[in-house]
PDB file of C-alpha atoms in Angstrom:
ATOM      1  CA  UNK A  30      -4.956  13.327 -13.622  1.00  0.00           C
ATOM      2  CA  UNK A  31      -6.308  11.706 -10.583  1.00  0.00           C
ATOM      3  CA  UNK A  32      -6.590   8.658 -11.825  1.00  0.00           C
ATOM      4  CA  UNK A  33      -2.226   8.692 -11.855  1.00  0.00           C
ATOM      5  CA  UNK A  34      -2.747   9.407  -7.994  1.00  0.00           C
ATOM      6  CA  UNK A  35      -0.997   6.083  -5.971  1.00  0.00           C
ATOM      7  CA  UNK A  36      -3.492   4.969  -3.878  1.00  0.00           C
ATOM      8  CA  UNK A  37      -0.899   3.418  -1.888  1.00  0.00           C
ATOM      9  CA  UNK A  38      -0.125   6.989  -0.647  1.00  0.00           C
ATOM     10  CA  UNK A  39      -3.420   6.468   1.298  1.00  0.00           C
ATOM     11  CA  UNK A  40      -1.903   3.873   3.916  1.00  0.00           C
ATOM     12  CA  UNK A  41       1.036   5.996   4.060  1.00  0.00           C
ATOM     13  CA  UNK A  42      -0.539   8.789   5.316  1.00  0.00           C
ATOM     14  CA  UNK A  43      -2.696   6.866   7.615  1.00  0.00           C
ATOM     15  CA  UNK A  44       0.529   5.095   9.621  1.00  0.00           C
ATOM     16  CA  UNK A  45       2.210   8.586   9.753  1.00  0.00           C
ATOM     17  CA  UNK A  46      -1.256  10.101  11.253  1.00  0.00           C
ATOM     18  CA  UNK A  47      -1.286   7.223  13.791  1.00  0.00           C
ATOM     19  CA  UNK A  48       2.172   7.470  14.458  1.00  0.00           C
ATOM     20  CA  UNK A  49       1.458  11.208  15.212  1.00  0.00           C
ATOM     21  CA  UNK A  50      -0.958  10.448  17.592  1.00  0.00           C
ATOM     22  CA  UNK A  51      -3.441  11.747  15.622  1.00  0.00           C
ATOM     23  CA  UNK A  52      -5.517   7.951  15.307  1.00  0.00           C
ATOM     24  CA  UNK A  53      -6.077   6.093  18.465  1.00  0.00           C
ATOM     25  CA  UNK A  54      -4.229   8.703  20.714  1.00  0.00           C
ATOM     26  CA  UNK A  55      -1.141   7.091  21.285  1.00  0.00           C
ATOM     27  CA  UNK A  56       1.592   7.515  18.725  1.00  0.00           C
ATOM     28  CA  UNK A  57       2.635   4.159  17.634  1.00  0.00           C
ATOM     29  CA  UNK A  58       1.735   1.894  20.686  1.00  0.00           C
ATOM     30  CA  UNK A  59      -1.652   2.652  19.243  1.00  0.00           C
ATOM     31  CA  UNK A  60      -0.925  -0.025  16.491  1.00  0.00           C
ATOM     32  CA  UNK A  61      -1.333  -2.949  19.125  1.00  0.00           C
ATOM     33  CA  UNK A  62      -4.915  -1.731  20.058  1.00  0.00           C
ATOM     34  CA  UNK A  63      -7.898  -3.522  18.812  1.00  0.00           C
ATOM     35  CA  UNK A  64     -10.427  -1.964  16.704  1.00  0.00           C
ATOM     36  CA  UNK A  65     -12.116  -5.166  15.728  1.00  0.00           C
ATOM     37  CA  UNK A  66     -13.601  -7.777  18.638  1.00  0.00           C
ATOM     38  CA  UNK A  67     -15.750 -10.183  17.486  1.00  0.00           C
ATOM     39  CA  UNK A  68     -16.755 -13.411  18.999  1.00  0.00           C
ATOM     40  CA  UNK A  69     -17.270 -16.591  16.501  1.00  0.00           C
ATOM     41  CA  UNK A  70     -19.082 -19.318  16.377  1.00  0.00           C
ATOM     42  CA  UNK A  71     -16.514 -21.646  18.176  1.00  0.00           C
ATOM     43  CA  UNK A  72     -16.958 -19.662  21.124  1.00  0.00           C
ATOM     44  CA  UNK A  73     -13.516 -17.835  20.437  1.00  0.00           C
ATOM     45  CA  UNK A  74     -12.531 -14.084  20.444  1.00  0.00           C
ATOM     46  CA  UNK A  75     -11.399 -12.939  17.096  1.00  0.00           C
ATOM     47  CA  UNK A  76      -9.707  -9.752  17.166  1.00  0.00           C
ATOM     48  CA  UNK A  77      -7.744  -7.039  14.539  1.00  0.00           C
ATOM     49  CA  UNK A  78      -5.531  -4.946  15.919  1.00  0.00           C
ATOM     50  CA  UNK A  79      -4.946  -1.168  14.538  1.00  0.00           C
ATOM     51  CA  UNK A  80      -1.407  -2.366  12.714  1.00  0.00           C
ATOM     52  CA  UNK A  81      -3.445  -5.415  10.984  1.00  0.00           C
ATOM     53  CA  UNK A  82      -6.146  -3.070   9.759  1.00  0.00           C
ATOM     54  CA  UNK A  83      -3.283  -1.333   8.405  1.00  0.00           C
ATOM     55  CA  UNK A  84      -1.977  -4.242   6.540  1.00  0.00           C
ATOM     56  CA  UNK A  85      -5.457  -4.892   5.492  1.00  0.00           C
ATOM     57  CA  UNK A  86      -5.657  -1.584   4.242  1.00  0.00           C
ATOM     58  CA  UNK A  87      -2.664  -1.696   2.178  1.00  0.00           C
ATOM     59  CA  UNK A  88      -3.566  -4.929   0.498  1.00  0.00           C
ATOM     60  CA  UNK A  89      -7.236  -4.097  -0.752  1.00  0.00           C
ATOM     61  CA  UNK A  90      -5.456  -0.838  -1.778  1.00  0.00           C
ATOM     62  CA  UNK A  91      -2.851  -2.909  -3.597  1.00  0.00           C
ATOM     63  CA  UNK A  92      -5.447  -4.565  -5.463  1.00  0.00           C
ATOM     64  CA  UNK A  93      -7.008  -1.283  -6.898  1.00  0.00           C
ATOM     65  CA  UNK A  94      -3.635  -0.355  -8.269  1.00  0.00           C
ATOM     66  CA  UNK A  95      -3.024  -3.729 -10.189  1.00  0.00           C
ATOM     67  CA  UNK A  96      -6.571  -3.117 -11.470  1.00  0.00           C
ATOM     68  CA  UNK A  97      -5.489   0.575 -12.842  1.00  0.00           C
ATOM     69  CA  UNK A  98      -2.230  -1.120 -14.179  1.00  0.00           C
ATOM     70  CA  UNK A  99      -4.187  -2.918 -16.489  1.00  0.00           C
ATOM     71  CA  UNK A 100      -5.860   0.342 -18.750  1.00  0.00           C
ATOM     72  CA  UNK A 101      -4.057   1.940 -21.190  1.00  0.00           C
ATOM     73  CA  UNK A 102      -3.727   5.647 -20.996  1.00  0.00           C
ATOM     74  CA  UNK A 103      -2.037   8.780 -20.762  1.00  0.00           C
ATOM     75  CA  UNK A 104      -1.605   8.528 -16.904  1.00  0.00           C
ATOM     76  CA  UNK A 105       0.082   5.371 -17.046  1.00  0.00           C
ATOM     77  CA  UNK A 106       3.370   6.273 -16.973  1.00  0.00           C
ATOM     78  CA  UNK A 107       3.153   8.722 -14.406  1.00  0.00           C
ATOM     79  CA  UNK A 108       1.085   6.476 -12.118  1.00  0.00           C
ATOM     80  CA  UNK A 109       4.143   3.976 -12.091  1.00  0.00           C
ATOM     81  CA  UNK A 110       6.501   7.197 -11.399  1.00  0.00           C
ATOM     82  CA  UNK A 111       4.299   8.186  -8.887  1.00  0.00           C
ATOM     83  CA  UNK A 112       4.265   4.301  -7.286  1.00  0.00           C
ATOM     84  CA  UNK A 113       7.830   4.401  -7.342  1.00  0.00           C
ATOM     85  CA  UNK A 114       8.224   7.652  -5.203  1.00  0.00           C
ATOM     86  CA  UNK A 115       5.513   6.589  -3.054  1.00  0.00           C
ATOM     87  CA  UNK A 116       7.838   3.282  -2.525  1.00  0.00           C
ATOM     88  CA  UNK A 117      10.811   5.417  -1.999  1.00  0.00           C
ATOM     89  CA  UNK A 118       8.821   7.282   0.873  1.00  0.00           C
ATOM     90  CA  UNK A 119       8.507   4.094   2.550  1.00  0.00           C
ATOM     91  CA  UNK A 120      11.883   3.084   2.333  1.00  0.00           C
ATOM     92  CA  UNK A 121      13.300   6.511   3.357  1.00  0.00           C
ATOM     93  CA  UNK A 122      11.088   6.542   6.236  1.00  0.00           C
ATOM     94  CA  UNK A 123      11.512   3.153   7.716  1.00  0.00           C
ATOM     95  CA  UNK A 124      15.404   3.584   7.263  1.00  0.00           C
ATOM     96  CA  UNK A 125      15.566   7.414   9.084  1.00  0.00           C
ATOM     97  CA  UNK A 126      12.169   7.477  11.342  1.00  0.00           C
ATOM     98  CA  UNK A 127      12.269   5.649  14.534  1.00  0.00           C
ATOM     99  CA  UNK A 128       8.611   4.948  14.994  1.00  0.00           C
ATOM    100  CA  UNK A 129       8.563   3.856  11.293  1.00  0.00           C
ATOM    101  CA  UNK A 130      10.789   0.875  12.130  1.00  0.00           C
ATOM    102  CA  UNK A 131       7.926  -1.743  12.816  1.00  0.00           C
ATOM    103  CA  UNK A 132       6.645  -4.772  11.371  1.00  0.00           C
ATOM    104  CA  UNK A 133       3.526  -3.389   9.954  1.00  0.00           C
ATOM    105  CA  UNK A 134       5.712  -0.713   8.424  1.00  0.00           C
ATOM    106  CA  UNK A 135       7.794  -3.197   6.758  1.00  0.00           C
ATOM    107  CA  UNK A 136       5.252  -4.888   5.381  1.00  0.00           C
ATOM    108  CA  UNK A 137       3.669  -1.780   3.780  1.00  0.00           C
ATOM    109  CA  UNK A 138       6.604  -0.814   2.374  1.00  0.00           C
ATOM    110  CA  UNK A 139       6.568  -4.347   0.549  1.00  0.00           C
ATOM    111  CA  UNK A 140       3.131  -4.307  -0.338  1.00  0.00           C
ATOM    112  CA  UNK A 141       4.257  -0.876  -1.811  1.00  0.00           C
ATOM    113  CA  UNK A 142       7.355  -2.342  -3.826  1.00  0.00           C
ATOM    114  CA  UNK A 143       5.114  -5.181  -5.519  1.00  0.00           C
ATOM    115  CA  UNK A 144       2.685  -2.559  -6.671  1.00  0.00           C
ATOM    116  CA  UNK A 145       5.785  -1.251  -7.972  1.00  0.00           C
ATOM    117  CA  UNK A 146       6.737  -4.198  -9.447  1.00  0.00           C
ATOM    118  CA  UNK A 147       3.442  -5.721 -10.882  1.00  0.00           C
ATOM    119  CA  UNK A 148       2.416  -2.443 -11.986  1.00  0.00           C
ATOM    120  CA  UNK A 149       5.293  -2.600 -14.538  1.00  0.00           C
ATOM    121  CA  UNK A 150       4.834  -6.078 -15.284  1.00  0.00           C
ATOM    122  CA  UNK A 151       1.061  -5.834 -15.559  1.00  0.00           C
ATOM    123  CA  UNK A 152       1.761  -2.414 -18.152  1.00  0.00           C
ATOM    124  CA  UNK A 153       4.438  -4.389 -20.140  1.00  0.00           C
ATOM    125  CA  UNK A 154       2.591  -7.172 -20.274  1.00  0.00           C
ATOM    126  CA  UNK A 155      -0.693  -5.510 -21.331  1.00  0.00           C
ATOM    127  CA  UNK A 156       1.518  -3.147 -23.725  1.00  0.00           C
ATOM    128  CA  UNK A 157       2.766  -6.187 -25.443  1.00  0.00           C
ATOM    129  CA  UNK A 158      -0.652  -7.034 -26.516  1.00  0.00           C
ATOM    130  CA  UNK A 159      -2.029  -3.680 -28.364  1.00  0.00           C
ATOM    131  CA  UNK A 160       1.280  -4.174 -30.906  1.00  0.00           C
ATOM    132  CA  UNK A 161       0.109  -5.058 -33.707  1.00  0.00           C
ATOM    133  CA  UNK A 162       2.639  -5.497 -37.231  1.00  0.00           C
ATOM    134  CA  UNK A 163       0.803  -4.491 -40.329  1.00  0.00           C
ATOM    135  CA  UNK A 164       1.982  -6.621 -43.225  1.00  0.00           C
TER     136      UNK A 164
END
């Protein structure tokens, strides 16, 4: 049953703790602050801010979930029920919360419709496959 858990919950849940102020301290100004400085090679300053790591985040997650699209099971169908609330989270929140109107927001909530999305296509497509007509 935990494999039916979104993972895309997870960056959820770490946006609302930063806009909380519970991460970096600040509430959502927090998202501008770097957590990653590094200098290259080139001489320049490479840096990631929180809201990046965010995004980052979100896509590595997004990749796990495509991955568990691709099994057949039980939890399936539920995961993809689960994926779609999880999207309907975002979109509820970046429509009705102020500090959830951002950029990086945005962008997590489309990361979170595509898992949507390819997580149907990926099961479909995959489902198509294990048919097999006995003649």
């Amino acid at each position: 049953m935990i494999t039916a858990m979104p993972l895309m919950v997870i960056p959820l849940i770490l946006y609302n703790l930063a806009m909380l102020g519970v991460m970096g301290g600040g509430g959502i100004p927090s998202l501008q602050h770097d957590v990653i400085v590094l200098s290259m090679l080139s001489g320049a300053i490479w840096s990631m801010a929180l809201g990046d790591l965010f995004i980052v985040v979100a896509l590595v997650v997004l990749f796990f979930e495509i991955l568990k699209a691709t099994r057949n099971g039980s939890g399936n169908l539920i995961n993809h029920m689960l994926s779609m609330l999880v999207f309907i989270a975002f979109l509820v929140e970046f429509l009705l919360v102020q500090d959830a109107a951002t950029q990086v927001f945005f962008i997590m909530m489309i990361i979170a419709l595509i898992d949507v999305i390819g997580g149907f296509a990926v099961s479909i497509r995959s489902a198509g496959r294990d048919v097999s007509i006995g003649l």
